[in-house]
PDB file of C-alpha atoms in Angstrom:
ATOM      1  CA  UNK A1399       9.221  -0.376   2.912  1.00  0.00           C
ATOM      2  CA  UNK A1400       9.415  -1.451   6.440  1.00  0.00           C
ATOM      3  CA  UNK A1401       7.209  -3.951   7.413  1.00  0.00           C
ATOM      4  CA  UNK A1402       3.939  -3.092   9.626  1.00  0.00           C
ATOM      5  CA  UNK A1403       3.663  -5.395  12.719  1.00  0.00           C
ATOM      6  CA  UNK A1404       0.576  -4.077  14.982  1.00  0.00           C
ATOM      7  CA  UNK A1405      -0.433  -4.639  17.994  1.00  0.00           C
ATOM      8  CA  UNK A1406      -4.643  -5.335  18.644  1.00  0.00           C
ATOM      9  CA  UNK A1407      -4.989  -1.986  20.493  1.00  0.00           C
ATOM     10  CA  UNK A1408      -2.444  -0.157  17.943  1.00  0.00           C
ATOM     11  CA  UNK A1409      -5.313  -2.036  15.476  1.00  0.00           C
ATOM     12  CA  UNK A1410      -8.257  -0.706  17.361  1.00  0.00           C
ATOM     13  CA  UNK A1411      -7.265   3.232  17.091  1.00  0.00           C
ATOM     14  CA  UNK A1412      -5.850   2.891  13.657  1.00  0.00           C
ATOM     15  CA  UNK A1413      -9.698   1.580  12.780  1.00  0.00           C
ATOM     16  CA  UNK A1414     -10.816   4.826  14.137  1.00  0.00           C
ATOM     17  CA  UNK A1415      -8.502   7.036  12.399  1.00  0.00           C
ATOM     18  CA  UNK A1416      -9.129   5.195   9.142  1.00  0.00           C
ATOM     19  CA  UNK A1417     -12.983   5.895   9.603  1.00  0.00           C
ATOM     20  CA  UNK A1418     -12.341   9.677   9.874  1.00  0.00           C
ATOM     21  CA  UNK A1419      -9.207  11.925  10.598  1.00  0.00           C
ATOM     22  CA  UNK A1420      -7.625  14.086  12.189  1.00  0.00           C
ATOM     23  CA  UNK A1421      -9.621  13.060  15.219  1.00  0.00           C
ATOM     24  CA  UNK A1422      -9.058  14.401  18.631  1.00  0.00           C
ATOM     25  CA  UNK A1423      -8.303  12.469  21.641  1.00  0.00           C
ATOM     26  CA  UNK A1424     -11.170  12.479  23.390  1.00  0.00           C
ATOM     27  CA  UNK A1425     -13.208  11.560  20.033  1.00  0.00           C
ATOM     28  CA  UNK A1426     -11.300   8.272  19.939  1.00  0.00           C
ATOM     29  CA  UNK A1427     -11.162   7.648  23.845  1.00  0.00           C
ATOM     30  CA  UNK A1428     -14.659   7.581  24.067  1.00  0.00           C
ATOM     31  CA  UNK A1429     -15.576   5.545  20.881  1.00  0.00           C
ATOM     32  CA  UNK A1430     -12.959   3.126  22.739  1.00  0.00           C
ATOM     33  CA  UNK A1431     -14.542   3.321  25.765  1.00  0.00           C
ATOM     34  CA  UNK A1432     -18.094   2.323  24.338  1.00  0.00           C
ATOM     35  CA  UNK A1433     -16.069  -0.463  21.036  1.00  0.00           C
ATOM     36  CA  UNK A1434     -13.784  -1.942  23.502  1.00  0.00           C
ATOM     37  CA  UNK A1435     -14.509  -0.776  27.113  1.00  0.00           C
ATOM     38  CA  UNK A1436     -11.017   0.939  27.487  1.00  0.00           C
ATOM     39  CA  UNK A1437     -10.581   3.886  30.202  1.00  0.00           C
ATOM     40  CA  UNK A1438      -8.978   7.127  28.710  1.00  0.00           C
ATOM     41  CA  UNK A1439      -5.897   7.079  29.955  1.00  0.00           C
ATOM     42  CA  UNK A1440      -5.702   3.344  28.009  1.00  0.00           C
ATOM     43  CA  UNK A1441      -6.084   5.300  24.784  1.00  0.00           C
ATOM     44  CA  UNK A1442      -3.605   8.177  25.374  1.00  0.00           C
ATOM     45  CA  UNK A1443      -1.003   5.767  26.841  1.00  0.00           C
ATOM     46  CA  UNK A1444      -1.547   3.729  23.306  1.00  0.00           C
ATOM     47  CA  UNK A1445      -1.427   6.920  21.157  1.00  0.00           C
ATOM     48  CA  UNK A1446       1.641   8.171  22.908  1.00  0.00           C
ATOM     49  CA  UNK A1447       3.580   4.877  22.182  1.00  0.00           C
ATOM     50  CA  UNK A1448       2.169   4.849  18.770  1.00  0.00           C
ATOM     51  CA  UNK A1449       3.227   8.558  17.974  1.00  0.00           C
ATOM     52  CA  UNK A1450       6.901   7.417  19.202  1.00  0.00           C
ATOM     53  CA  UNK A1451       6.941   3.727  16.657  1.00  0.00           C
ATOM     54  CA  UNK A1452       5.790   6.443  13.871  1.00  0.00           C
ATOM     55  CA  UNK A1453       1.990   4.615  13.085  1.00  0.00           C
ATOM     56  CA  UNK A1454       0.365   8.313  14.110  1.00  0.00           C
ATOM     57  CA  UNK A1455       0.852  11.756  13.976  1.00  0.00           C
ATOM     58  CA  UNK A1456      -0.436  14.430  17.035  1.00  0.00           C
ATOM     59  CA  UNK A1457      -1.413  17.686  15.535  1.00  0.00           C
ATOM     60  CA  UNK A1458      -3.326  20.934  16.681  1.00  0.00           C
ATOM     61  CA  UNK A1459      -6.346  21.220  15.766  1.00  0.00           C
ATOM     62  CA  UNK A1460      -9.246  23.527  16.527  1.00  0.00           C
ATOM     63  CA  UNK A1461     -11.885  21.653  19.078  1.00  0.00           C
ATOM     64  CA  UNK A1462     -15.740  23.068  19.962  1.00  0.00           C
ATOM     65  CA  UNK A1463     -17.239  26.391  19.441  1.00  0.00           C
ATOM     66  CA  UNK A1464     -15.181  28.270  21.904  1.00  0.00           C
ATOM     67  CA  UNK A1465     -12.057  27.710  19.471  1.00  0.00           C
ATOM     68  CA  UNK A1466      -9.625  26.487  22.237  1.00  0.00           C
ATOM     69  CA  UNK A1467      -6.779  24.256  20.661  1.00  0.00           C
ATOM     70  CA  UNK A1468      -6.564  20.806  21.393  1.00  0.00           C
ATOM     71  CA  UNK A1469      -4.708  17.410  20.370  1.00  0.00           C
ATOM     72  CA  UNK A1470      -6.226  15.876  17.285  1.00  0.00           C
ATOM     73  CA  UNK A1471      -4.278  12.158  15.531  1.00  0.00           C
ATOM     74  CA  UNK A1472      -4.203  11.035  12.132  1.00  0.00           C
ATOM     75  CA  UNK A1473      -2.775   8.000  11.132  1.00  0.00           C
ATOM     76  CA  UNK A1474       0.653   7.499   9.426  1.00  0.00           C
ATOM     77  CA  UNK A1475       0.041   3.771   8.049  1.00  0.00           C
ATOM     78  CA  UNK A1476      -2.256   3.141   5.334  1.00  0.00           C
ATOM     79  CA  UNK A1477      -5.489   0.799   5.763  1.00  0.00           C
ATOM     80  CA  UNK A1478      -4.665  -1.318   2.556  1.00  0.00           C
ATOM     81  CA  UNK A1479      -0.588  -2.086   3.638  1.00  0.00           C
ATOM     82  CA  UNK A1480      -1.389  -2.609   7.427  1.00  0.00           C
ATOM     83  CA  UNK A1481      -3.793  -5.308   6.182  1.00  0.00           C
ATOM     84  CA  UNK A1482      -1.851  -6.800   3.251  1.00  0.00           C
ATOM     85  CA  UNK A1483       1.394  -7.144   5.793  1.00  0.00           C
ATOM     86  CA  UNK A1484      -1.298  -8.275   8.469  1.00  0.00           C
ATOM     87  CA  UNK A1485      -2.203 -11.227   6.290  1.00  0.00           C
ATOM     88  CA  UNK A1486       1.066 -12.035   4.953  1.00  0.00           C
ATOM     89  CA  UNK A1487       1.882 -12.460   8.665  1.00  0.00           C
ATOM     90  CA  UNK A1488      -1.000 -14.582   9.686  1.00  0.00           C
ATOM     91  CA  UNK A1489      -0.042 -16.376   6.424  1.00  0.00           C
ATOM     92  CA  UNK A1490       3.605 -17.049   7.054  1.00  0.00           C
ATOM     93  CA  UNK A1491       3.017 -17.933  11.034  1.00  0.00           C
ATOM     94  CA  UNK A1492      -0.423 -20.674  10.492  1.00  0.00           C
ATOM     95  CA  UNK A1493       0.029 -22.171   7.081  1.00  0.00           C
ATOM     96  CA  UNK A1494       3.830 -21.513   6.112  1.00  0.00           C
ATOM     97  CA  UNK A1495       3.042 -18.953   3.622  1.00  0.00           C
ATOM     98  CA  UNK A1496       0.373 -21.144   1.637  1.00  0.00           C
ATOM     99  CA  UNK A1497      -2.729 -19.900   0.562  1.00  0.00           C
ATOM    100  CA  UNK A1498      -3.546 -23.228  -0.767  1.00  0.00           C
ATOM    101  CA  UNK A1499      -3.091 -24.258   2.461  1.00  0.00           C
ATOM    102  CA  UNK A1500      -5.643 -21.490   4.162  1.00  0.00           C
ATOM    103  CA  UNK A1501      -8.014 -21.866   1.704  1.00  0.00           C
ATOM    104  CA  UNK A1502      -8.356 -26.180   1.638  1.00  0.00           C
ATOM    105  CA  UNK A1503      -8.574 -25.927   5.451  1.00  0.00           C
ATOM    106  CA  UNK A1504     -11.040 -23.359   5.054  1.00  0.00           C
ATOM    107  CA  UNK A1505     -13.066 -25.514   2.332  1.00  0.00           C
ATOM    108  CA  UNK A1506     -12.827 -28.677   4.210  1.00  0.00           C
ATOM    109  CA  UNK A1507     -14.500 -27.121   7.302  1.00  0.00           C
ATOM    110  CA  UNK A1508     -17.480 -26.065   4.711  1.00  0.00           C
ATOM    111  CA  UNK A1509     -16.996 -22.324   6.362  1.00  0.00           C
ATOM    112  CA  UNK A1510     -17.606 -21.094   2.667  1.00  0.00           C
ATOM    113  CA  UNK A1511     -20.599 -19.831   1.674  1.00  0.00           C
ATOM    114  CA  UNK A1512     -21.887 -20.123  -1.814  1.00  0.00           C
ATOM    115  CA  UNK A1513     -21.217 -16.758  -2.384  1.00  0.00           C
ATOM    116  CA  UNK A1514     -17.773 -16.340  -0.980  1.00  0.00           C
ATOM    117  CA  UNK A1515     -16.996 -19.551  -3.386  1.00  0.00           C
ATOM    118  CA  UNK A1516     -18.163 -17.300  -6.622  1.00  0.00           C
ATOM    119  CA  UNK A1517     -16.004 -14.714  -5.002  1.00  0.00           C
ATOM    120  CA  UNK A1518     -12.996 -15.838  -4.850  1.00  0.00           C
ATOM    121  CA  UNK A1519     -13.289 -17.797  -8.196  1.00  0.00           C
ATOM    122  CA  UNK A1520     -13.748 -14.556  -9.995  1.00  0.00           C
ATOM    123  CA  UNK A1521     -10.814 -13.146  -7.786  1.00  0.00           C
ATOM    124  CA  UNK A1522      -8.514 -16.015  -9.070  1.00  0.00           C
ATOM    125  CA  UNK A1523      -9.968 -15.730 -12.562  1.00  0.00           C
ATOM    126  CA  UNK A1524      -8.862 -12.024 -12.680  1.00  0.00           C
ATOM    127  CA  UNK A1525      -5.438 -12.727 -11.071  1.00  0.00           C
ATOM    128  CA  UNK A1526      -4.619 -15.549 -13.587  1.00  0.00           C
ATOM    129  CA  UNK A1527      -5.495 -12.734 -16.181  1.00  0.00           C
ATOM    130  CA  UNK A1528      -2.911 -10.691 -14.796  1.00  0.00           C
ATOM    131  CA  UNK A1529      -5.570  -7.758 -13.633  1.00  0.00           C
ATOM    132  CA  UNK A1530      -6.585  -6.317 -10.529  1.00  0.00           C
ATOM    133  CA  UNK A1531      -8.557  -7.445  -8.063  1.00  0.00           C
TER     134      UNK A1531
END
């Protein structure tokens, strides 16, 4: 598979697809507008390069009570893969690819709660059983 590299505003509409789709345009430019303060044109200039990279897919869809057609999106990548390649990358670029690494610099900075300690222990105990997470 190829590997998913987004952008933060290719992030941003992808988040609004993955909350509900097919979504038309204006849906998504005004949830922008109010989320991230972005003017329309912002969000169809973003969802036309997206369409071309592949990440979305324009359809027609039926729009208000009148029944005129309009553009609705839906998204092409999938939630769980954007994020996994997302952290690999974050990974690989700040702590060479070691999640020992993340997770002692993360410890030693005491920005673990009690909670997200238990957490991850059970989420290493059922990875060194060989389960899912």
């Amino acid at each position: 598979m190829e590997q998913i590299k987004l952008t933060s505003s290719e992030w941003n509409i992808l988040n609004c697809l993955w909350e509900r789709s097919p979504r038309p345009v204006m849906q998504i430019a005004n949830e922008l507008e109010q989320t991230v303060g972005w003017h329309r044109s912002t969000t169809i200039t973003t969802l036309h390069r997206m369409e071309a990279k592949g990440l979305v897919r324009c359809e027609q869809a039926e729009t208000g009570q009148s029944g005129s057609r309009g553009r609705a999106y839906v998204p092409l990548v999938d939630r769980e893969q954007a994020a996994v390649a997302e952290t690999r990358s974050f990974l690989d670029r700040v702590y060479q690819g070691s999640v020992g690494m993340m997770m002692s610099a993360m410890a030693q900075r005491q920005q673990l709660s009690a909670e997200e300690i238990m957490e991850l222990r059970a989420i290493l105990d059922q990875a060194e059983k060989g389960g899912p997470q």
